[in-house]
PDB file of C-alpha atoms in Angstrom:
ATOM      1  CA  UNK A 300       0.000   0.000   0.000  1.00  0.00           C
ATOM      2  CA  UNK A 301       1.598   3.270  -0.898  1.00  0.00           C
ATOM      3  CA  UNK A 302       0.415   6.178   1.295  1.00  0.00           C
ATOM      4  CA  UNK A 303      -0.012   9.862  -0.582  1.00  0.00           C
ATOM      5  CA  UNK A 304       2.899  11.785  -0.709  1.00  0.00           C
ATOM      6  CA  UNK A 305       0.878  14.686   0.991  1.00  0.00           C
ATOM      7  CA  UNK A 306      -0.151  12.415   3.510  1.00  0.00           C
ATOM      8  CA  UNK A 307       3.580  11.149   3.895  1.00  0.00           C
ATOM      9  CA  UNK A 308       4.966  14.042   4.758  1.00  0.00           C
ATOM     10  CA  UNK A 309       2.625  15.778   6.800  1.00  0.00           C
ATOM     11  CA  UNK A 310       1.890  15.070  10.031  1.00  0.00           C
ATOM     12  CA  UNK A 311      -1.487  15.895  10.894  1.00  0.00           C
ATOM     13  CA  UNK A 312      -1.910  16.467  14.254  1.00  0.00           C
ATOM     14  CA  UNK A 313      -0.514  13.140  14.986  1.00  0.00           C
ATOM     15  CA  UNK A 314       2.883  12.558  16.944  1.00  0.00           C
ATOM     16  CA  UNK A 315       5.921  11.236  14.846  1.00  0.00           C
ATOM     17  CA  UNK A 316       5.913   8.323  17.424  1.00  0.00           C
ATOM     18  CA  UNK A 317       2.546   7.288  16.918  1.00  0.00           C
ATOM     19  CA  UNK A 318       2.511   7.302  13.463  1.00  0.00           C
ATOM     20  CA  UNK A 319       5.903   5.170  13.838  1.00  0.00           C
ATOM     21  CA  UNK A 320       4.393   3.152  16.641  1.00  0.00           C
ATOM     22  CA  UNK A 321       1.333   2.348  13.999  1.00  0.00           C
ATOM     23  CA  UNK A 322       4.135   1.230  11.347  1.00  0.00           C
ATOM     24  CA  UNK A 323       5.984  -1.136  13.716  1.00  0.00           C
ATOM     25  CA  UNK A 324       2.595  -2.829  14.106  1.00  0.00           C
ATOM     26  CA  UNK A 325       2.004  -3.049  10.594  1.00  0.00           C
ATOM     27  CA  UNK A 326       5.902  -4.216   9.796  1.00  0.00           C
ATOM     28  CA  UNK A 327       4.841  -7.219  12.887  1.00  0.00           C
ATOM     29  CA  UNK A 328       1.360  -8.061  11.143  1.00  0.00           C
ATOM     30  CA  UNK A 329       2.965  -9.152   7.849  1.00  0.00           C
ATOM     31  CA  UNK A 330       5.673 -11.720   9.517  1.00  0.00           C
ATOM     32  CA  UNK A 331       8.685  -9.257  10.086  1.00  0.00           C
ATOM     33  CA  UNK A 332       9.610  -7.505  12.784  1.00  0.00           C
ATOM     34  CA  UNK A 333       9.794  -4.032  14.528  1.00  0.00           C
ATOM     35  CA  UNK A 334       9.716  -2.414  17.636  1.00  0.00           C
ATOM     36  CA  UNK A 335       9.930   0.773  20.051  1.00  0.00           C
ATOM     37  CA  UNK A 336      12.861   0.535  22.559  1.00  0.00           C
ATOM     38  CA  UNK A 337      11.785   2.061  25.810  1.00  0.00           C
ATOM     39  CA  UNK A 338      13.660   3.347  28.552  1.00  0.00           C
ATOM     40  CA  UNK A 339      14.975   1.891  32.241  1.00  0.00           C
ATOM     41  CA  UNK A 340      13.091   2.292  34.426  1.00  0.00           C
ATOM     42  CA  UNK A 341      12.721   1.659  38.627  1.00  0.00           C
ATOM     43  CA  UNK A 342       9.495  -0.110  39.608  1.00  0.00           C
ATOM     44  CA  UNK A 343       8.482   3.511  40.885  1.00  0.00           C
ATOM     45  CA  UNK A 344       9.037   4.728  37.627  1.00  0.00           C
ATOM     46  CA  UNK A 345      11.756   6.808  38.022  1.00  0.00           C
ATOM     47  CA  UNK A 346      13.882   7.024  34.644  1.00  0.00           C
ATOM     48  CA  UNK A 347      17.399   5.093  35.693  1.00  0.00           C
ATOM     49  CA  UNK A 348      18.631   4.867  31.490  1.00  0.00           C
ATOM     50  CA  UNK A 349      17.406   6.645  28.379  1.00  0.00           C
ATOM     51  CA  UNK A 350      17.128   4.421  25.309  1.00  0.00           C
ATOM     52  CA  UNK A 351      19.827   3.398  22.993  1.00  0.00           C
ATOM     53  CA  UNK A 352      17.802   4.781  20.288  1.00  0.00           C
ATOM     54  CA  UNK A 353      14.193   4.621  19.242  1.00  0.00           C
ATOM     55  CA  UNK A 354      13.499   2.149  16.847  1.00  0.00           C
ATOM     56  CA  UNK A 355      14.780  -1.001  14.960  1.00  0.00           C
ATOM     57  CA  UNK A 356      12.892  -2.496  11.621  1.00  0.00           C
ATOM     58  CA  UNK A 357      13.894  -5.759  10.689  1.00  0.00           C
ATOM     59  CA  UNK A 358      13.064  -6.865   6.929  1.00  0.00           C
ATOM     60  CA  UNK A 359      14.592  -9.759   5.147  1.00  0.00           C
ATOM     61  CA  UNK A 360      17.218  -7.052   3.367  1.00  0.00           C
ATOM     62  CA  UNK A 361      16.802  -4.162   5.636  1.00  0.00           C
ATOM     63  CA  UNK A 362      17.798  -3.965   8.829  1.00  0.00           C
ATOM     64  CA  UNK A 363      17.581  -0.392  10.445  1.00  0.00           C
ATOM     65  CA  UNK A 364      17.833   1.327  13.401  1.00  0.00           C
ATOM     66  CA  UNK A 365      16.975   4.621  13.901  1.00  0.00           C
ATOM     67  CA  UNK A 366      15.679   7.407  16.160  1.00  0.00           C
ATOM     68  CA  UNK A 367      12.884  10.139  15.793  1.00  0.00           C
ATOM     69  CA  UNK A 368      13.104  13.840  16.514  1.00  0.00           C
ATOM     70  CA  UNK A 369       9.950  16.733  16.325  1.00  0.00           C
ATOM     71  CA  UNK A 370      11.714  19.699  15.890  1.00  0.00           C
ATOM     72  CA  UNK A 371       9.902  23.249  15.692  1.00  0.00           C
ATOM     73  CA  UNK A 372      13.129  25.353  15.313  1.00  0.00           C
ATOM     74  CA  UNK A 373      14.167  25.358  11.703  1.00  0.00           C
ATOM     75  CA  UNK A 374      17.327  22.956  12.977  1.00  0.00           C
ATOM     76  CA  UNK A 375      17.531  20.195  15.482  1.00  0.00           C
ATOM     77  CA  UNK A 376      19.536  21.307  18.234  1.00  0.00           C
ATOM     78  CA  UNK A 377      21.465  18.098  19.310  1.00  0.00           C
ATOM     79  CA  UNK A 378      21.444  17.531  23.842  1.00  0.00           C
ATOM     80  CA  UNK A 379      23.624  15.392  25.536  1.00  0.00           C
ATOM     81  CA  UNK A 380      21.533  12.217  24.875  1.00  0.00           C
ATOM     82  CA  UNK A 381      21.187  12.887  21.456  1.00  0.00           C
ATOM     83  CA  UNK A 382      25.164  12.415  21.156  1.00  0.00           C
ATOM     84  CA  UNK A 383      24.852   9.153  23.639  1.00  0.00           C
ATOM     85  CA  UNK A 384      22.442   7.666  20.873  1.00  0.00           C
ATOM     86  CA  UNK A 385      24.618   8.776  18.226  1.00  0.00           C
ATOM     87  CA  UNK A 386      27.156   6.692  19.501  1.00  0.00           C
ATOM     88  CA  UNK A 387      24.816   3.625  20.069  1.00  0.00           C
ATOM     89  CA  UNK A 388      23.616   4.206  16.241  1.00  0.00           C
ATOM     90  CA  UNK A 389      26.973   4.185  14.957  1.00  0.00           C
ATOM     91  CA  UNK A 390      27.437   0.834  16.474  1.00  0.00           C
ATOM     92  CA  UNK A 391      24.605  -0.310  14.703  1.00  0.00           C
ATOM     93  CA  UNK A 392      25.739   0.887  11.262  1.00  0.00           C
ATOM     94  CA  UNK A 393      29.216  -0.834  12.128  1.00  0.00           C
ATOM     95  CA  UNK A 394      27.219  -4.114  12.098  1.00  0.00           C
ATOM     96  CA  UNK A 395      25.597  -3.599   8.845  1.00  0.00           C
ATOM     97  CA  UNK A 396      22.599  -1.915   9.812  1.00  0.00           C
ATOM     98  CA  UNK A 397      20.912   1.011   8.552  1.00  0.00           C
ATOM     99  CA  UNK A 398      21.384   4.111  11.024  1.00  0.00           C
ATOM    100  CA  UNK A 399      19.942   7.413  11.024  1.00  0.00           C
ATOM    101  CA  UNK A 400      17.948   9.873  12.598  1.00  0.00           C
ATOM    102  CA  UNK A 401      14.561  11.019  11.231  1.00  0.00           C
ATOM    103  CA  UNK A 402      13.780  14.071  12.231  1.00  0.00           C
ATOM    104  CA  UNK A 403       9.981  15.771  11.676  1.00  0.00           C
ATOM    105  CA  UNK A 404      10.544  19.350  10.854  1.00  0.00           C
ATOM    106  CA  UNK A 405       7.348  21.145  11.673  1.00  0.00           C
ATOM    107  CA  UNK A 406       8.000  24.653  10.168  1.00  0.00           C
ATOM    108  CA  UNK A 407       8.185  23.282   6.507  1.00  0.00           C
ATOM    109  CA  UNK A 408       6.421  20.350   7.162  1.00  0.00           C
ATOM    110  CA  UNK A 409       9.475  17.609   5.983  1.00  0.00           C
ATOM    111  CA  UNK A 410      10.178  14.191   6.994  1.00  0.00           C
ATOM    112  CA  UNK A 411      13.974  14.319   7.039  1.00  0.00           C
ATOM    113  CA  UNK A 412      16.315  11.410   7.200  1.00  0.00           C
ATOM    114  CA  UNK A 413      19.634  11.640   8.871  1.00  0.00           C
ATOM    115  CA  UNK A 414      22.286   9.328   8.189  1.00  0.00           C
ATOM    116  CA  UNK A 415      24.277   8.818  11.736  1.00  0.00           C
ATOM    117  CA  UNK A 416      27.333   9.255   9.735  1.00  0.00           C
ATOM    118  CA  UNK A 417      26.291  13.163   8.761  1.00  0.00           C
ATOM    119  CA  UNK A 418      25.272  13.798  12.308  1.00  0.00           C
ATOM    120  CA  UNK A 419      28.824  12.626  13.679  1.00  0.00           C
ATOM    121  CA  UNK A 420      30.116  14.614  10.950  1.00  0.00           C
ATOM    122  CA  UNK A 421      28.384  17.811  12.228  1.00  0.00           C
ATOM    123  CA  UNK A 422      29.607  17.184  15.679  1.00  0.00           C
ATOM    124  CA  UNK A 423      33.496  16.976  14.779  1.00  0.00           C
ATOM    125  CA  UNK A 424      32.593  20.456  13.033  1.00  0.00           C
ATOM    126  CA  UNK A 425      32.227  21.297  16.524  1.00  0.00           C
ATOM    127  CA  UNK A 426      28.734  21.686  16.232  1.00  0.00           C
ATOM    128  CA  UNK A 427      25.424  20.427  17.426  1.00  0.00           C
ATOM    129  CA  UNK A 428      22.719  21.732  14.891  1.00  0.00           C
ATOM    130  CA  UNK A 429      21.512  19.872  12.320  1.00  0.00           C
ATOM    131  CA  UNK A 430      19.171  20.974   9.241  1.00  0.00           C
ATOM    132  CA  UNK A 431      16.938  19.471   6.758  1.00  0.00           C
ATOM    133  CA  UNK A 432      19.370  20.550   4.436  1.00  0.00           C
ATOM    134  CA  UNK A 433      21.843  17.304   6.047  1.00  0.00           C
ATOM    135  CA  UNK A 434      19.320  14.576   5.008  1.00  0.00           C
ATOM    136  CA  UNK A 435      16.458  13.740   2.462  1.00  0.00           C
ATOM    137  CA  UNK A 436      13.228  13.574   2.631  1.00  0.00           C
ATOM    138  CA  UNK A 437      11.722  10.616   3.753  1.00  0.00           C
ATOM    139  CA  UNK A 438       8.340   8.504   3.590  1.00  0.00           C
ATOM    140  CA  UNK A 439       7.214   6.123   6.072  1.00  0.00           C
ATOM    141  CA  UNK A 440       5.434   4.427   3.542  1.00  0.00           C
ATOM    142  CA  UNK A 441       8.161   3.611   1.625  1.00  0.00           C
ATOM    143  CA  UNK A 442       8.994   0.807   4.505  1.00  0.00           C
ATOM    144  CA  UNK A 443       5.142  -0.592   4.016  1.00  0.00           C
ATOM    145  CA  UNK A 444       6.147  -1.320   0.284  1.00  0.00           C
ATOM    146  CA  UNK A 445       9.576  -2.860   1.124  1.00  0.00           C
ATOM    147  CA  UNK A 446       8.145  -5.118   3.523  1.00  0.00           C
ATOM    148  CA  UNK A 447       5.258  -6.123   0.703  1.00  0.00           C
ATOM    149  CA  UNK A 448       7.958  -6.481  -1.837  1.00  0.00           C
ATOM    150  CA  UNK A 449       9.680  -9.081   0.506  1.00  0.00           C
ATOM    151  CA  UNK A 450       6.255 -10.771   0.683  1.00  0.00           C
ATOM    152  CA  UNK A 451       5.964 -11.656  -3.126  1.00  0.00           C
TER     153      UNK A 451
END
């Protein structure tokens, strides 16, 4: 099923999560698999570890992890834990997965996909911003039709 490009890339009034929590479920309905990571926590709830990352997709020829960011500033500004998944992202890309960031810019309305290898780039620039401008655009649905394909 190939979603509308409009409807792609626009998020309407619906949380990047959700929409990517709805995707994992479709990715586990057809016989693959996909899933949220979640943080540590103490039985009281109290946050003892963030995630690695957010999210890994597993298809029979794609393998990716990745995590998502909503940005309303017309660049991501990169926190401490940002950089900490970084590192855990770059790990998976050593092993042969895919790794990236994608990143919901609300301003223009993009889908943007960041490769973890641009982002570490940006940080040896000594910087921590990162624009649409560093990725492509990117549609969810694309992963729907890749985990179809696999199916015929």
């Amino acid at each position: 099923i190939r979603m509308n490009q409009t409807r792609a890339n626009q998020i309407r009034g619906k949380s990047l999560e959700t929409q990517l929590d709805r995707l994992c479920e479709r990715v586990n309905a057809m016989g693959y698999h996909a899933h949220k990571n979640h943080p540590k926590r103490l039985g009281n709830g109290t946050r003892v570890q963030g995630e690695p990352f957010d999210y890994e997709i597993l298809l029979p020829n794609w393998h990716a992890c990745f995590d998502a960011k909503e940005c309303h500033d017309t660049k991501w500004h990169m926190q401490k834990k940002d950089i900490i998944q970084t590192e855990n992202l770059k790990h998976c890309k050593n092993a042969g997965c895919e790794a990236f960031f994608l990143i919901y810019f609300f301003h223009t309305k993009q889908l943007v996909k960041v490769d973890v290898d641009e982002v570490i780039n940006v940080l040896q620039q000594g910087s921590k911003t990162v624009g649409a401008e560093k990725g492509g655009e990117f549609n969810i649905g694309l992963i729907i039709d890749k985990a179809a394909n696999e199916l015929h």
